[in-house]
PDB file of C-alpha atoms in Angstrom:
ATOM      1  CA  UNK A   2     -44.840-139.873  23.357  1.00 67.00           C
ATOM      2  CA  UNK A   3     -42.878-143.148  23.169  1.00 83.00           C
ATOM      3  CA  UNK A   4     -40.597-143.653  20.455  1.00 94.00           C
ATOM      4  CA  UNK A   5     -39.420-146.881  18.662  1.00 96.00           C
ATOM      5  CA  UNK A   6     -39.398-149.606  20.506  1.00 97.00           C
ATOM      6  CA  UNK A   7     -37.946-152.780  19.617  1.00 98.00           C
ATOM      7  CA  UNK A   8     -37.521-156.411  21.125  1.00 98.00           C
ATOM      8  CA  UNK A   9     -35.348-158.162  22.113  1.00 98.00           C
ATOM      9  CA  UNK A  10     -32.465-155.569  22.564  1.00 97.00           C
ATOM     10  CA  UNK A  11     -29.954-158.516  21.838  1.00 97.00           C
ATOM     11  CA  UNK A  12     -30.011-162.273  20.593  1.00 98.00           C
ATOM     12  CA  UNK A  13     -27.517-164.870  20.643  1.00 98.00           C
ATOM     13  CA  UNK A  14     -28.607-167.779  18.271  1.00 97.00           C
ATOM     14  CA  UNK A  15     -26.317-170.709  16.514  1.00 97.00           C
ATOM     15  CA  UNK A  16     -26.108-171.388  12.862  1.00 97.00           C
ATOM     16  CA  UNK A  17     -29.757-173.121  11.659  1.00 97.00           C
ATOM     17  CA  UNK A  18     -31.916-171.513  13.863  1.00 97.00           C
ATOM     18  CA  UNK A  19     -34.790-169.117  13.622  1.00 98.00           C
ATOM     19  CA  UNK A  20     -35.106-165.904  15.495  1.00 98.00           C
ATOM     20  CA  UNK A  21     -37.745-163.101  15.047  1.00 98.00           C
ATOM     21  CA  UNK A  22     -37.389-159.495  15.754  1.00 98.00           C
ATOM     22  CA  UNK A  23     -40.411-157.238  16.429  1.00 98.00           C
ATOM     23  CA  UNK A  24     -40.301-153.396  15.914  1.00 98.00           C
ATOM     24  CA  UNK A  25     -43.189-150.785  17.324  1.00 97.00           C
ATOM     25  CA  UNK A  26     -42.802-147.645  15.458  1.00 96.00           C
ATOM     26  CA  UNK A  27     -44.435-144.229  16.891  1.00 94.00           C
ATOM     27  CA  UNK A  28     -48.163-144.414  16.957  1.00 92.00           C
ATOM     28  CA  UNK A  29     -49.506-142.842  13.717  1.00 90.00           C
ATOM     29  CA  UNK A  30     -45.914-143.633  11.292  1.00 92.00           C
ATOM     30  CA  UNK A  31     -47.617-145.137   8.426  1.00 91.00           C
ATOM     31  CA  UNK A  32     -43.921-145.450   7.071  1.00 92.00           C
ATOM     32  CA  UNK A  33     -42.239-148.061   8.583  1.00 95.00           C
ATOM     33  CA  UNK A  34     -38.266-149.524   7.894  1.00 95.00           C
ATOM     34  CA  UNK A  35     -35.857-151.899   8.718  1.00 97.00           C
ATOM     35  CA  UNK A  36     -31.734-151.417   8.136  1.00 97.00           C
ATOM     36  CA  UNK A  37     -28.957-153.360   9.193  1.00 97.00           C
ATOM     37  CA  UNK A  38     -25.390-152.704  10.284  1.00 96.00           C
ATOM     38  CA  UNK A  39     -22.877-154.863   9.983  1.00 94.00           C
ATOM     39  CA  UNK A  40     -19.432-155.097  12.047  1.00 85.00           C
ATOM     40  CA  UNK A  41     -19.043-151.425  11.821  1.00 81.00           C
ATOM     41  CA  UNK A  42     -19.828-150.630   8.440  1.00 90.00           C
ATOM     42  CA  UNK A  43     -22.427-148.666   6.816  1.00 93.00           C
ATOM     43  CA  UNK A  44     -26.325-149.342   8.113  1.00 95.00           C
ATOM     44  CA  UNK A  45     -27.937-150.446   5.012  1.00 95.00           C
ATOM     45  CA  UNK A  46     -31.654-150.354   4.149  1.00 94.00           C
ATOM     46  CA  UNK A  47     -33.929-153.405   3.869  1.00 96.00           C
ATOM     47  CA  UNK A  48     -37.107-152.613   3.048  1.00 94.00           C
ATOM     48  CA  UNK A  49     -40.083-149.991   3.896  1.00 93.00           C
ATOM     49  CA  UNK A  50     -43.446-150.816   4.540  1.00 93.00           C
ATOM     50  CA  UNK A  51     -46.434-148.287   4.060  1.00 91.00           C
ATOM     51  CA  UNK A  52     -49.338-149.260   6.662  1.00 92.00           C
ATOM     52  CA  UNK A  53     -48.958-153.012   6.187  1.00 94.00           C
ATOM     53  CA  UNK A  54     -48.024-153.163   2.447  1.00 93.00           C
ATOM     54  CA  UNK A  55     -44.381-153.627   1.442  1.00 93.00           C
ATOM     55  CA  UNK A  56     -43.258-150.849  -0.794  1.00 90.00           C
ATOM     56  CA  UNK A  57     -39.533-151.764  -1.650  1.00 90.00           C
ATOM     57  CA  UNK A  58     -37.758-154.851  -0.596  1.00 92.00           C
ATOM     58  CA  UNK A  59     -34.916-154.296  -2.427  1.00 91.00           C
ATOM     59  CA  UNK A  60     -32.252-154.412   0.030  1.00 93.00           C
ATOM     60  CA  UNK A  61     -33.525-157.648   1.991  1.00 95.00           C
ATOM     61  CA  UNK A  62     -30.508-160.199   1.100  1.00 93.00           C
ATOM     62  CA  UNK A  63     -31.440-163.232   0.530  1.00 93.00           C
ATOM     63  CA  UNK A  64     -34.960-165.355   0.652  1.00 94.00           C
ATOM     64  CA  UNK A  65     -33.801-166.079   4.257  1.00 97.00           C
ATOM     65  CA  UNK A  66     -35.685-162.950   5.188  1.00 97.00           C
ATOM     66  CA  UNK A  67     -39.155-162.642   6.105  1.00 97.00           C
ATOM     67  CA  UNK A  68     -40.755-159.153   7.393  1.00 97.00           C
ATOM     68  CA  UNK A  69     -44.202-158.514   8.037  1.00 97.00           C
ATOM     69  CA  UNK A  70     -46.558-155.465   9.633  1.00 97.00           C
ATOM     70  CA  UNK A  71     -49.997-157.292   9.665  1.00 86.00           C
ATOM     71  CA  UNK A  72     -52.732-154.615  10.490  1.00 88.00           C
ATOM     72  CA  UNK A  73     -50.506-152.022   9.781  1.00 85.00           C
ATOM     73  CA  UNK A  74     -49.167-151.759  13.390  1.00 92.00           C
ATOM     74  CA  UNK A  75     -45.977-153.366  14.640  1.00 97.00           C
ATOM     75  CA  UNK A  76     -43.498-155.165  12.110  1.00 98.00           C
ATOM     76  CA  UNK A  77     -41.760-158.344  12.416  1.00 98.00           C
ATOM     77  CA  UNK A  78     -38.394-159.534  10.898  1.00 98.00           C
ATOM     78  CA  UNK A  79     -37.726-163.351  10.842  1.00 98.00           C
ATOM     79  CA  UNK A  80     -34.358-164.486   9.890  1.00 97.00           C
ATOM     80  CA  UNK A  81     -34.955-168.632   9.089  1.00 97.00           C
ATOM     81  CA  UNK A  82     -32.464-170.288   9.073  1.00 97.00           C
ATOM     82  CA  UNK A  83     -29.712-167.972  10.453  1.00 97.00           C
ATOM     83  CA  UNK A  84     -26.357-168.127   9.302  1.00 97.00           C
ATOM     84  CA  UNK A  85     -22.991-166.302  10.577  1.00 97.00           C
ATOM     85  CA  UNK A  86     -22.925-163.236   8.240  1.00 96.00           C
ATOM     86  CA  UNK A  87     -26.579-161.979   9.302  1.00 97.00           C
ATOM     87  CA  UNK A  88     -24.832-160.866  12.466  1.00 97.00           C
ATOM     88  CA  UNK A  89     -25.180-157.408  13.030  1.00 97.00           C
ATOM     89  CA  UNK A  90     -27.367-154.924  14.467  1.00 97.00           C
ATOM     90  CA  UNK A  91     -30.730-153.853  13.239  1.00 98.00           C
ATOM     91  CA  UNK A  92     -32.392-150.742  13.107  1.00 98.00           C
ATOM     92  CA  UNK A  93     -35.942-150.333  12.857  1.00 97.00           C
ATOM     93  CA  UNK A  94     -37.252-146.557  11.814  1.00 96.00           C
ATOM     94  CA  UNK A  95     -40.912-144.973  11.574  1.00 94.00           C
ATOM     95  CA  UNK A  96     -42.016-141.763  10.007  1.00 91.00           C
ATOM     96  CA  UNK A  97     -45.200-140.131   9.361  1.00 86.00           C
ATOM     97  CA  UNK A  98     -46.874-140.884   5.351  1.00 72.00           C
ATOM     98  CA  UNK A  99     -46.735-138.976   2.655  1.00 63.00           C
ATOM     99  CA  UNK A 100     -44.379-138.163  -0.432  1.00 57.00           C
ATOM    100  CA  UNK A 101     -42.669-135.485   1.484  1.00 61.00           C
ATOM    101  CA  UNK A 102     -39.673-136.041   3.190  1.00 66.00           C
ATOM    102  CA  UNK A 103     -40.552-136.693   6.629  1.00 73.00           C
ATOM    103  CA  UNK A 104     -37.695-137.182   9.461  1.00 85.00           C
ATOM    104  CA  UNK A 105     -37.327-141.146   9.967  1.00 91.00           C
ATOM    105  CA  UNK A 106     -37.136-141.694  13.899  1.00 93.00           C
ATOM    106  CA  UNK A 107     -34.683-144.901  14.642  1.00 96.00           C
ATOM    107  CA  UNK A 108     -34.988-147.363  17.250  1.00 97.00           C
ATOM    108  CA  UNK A 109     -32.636-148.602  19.934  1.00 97.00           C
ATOM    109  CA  UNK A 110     -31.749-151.497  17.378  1.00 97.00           C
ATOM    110  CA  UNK A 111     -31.540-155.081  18.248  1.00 98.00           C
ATOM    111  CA  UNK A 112     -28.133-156.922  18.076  1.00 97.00           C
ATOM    112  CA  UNK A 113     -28.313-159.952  16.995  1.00 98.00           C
ATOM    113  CA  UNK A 114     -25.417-162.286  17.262  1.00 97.00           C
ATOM    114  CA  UNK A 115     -25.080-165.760  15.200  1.00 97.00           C
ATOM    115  CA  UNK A 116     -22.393-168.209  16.577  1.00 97.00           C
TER     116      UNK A 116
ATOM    117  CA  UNK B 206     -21.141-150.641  -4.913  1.00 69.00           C
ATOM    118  CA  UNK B 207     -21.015-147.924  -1.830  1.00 79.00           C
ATOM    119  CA  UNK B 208     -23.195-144.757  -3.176  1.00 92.00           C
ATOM    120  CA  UNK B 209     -22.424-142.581   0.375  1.00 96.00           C
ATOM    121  CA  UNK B 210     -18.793-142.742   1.362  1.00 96.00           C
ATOM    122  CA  UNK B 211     -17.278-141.386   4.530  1.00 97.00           C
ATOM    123  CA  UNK B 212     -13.327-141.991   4.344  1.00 93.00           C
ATOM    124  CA  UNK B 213     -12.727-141.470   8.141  1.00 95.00           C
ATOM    125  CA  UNK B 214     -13.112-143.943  10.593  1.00 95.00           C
ATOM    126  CA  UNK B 215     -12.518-141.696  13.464  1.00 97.00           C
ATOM    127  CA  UNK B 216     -11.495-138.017  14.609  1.00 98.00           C
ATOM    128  CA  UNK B 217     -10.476-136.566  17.367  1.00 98.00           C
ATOM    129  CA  UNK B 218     -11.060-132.960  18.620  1.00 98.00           C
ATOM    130  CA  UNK B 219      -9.996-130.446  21.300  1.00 98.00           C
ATOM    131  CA  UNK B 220     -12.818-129.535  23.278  1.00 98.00           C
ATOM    132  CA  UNK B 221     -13.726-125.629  21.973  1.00 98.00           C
ATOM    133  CA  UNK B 222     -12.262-126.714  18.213  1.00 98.00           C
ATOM    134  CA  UNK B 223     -14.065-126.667  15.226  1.00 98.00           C
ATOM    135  CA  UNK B 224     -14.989-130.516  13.997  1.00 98.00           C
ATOM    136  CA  UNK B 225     -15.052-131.308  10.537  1.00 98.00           C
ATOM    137  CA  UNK B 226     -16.590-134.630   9.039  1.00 98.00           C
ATOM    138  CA  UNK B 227     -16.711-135.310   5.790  1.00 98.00           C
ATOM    139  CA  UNK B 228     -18.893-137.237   3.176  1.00 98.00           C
ATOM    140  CA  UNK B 229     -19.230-137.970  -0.468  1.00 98.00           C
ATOM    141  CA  UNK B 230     -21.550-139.396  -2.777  1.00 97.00           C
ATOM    142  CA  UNK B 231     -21.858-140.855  -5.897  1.00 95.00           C
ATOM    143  CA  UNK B 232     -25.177-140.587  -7.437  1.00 90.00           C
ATOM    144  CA  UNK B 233     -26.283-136.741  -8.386  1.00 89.00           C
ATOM    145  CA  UNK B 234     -30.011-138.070  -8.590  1.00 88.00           C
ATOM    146  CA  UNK B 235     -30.145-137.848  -4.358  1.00 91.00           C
ATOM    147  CA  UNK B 236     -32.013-134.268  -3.532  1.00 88.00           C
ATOM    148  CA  UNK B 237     -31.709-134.356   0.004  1.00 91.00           C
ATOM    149  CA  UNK B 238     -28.694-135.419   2.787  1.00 95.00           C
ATOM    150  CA  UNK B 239     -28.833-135.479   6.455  1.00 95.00           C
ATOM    151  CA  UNK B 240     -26.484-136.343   9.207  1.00 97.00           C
ATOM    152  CA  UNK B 241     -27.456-138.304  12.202  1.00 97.00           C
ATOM    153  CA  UNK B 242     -25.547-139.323  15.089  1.00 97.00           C
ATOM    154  CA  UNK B 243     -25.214-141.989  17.423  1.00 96.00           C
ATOM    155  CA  UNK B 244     -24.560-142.761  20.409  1.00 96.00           C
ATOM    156  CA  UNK B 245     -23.481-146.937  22.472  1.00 93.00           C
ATOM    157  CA  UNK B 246     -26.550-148.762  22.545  1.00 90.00           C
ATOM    158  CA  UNK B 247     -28.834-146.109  21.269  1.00 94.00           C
ATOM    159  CA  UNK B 248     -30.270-145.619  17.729  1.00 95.00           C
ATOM    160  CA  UNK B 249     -29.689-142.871  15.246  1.00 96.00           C
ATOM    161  CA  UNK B 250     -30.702-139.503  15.769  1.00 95.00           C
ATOM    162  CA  UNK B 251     -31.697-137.251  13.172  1.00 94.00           C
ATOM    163  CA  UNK B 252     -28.794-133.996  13.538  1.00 96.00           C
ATOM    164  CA  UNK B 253     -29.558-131.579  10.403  1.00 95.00           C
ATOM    165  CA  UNK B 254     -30.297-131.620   6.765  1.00 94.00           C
ATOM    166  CA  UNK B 255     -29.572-130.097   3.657  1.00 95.00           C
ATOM    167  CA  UNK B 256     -31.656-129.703   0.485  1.00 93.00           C
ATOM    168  CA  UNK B 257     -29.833-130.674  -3.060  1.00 93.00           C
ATOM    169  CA  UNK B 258     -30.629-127.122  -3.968  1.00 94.00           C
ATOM    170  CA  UNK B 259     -29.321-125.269  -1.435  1.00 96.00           C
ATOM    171  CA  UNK B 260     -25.234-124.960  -0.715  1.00 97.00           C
ATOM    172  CA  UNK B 261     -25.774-124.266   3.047  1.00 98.00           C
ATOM    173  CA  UNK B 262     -27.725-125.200   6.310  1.00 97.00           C
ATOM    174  CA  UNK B 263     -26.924-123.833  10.330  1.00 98.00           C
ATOM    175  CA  UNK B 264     -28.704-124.819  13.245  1.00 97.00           C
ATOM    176  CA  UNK B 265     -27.220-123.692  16.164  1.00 98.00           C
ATOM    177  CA  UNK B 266     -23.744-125.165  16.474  1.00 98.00           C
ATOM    178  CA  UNK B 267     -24.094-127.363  13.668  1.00 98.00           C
ATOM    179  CA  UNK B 268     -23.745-126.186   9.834  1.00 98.00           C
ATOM    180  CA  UNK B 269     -23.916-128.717   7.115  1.00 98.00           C
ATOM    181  CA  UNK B 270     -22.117-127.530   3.288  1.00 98.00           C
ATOM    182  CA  UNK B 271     -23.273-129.210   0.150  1.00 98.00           C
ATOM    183  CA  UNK B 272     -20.592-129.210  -3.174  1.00 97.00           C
ATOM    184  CA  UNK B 273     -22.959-130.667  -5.865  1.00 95.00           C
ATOM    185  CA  UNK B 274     -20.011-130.300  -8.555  1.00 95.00           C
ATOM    186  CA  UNK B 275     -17.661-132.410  -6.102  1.00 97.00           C
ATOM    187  CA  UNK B 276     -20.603-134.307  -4.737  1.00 96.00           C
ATOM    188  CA  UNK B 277     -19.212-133.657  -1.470  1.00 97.00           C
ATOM    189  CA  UNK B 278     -20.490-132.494   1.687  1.00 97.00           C
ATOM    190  CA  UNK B 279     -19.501-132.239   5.364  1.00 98.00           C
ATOM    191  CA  UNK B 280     -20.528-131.107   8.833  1.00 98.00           C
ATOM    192  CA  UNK B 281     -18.778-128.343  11.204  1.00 98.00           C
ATOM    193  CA  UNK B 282     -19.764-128.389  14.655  1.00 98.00           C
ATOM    194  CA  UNK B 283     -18.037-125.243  15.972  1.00 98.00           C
ATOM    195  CA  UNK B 284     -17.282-125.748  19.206  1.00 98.00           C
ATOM    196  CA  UNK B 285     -17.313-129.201  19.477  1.00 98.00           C
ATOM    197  CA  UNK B 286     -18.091-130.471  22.667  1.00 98.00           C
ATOM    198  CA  UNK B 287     -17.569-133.063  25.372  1.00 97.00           C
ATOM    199  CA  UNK B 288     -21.266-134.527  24.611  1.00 96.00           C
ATOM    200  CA  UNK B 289     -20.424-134.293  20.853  1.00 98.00           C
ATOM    201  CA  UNK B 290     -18.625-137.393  21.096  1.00 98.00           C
ATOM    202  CA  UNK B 291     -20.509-140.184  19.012  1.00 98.00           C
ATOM    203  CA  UNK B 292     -20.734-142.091  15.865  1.00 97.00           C
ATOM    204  CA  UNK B 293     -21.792-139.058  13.144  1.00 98.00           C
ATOM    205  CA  UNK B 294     -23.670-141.225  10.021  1.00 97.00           C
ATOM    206  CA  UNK B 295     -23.846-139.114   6.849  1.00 97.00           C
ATOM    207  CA  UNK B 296     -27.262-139.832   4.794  1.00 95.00           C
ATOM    208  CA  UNK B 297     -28.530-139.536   1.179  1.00 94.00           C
ATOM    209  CA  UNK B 298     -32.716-139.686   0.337  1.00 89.00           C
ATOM    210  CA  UNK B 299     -33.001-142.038  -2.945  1.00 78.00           C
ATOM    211  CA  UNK B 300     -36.426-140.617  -3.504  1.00 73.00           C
ATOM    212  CA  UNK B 301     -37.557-143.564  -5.746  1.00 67.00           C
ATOM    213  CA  UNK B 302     -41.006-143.643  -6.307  1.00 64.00           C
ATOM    214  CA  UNK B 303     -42.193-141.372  -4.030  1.00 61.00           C
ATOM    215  CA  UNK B 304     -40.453-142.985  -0.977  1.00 68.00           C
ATOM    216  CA  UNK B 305     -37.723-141.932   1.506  1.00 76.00           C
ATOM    217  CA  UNK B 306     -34.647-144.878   1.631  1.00 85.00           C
ATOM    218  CA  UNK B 307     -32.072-143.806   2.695  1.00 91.00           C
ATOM    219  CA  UNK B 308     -28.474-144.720   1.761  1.00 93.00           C
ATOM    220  CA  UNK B 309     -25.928-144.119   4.711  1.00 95.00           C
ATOM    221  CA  UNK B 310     -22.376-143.811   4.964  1.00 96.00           C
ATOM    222  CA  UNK B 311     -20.465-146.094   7.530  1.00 95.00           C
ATOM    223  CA  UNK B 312     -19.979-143.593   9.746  1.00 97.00           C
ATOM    224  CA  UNK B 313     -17.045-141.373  11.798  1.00 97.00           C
ATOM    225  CA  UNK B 314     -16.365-141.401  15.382  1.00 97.00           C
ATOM    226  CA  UNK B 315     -15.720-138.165  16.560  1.00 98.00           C
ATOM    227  CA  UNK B 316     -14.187-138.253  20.688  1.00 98.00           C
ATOM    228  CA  UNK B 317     -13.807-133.969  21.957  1.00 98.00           C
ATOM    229  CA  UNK B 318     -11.518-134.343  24.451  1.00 96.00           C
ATOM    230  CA  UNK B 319     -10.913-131.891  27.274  1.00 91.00           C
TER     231      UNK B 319
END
């Protein structure tokens, strides 16, 4: 079974520009998150999605953000417009529904790098 | 404010040692912690968990202790080995709502050497 998969595995961008990450979680995880780590310090949580609804958005930092998981399938996570401190690397994670804790399964991440 | 705190950076082991990394927390409302580690270029993988109701947790080489009243926890991996070299990320569960964030510590690089 393929696990989280998500593209590109790195981005270089400048100041002002948009970029857009996409995340595939494991077929079946209605649960669906993105984190972020920054130079090295703790990964932080953005926000969860249940099937394609958004069920806390609490950490995303500024209006800057944009996520989305239309039909419930793969998410994407638009940064427009970039600036230097959204470097970083972000995590996506999946895990199966329910209130139960269920194990969160973390992709590769994609580093993305603002100059 | 940082709720999950691990205070260091980096340890290093002898290969066959016990290694012990250490986490604390500030809020008493998480019930559940888990550590996960990590390795370059990878993401993180889930390690073992502990219940806020329990004090103790083994899986094979790996034990995870839980001090509610010092809101402290840590992980012993007895003995540590070679592969056991990797970023180790201690996690708390804010289950708000019915939902699983979690709130993770910044992480310890433990490097067993030979």
């Amino acid at each position: 079974e393929a696990g989280v998969t998500q593209f590109p595995s790195h981005s270089v961008i400048e100041k002002g520009q948009t970029v857009t990450l996409r995340c595939d979680p494991i077929s079946g995880h209605d649960n669906l998150y993105w984190y972020r780590r920054v130079m090295g310090k703790e990964i932080k949580f953005l926000l969860h999605f249940v099937k394609e609804s958004k069920q806390d958005e609490s950490g995303m930092p500024n209006n800057r953000f944009l996520a989305e998981r239309t039909g419930g399938t793969y998410s994407t996570l638009k940064v427009q417009p970039a600036e230097l401190e959204d470097s970083g690397v972000y995590f996506c994670a999946s895990s199966y529904g329910g209130t139960a804790y269920n194990e969160q399964f973390f992709g590769p991440g994609t580093r993305l790098t603002v100059l | 404010d940082q709720q999950v705190k691990q205070n260091s950076p980096s340890l290093s082991v002898q290969e066959g040692r016990i290694s012990i990394l250490n986490c604390d927390y500030t809020n008493s409302m998480f019930d559940y912690f888990l550590w996960y580690k990590k390795y370059p270029a990878e993401g993180p993988t889930f390690l073992i968990s502990i219940s806020s109701i329990k004090d103790k947790n083994e899986d094979g080489r790996f034990t995870v202790f839980l001090n509610k009243s010092a809101k402290h926890l840590s992980l012993h991996i007895v003995p540590s080995q070679p592969g056991d070299s990797a970023v180790y990320f201690c996690a708390a569960r804010a289950f708000s709502g019915g939902y699983n964030k979690l709130i993770f510590g910044a992480g310890t690089r433990l490097a067993v050497h030979p």
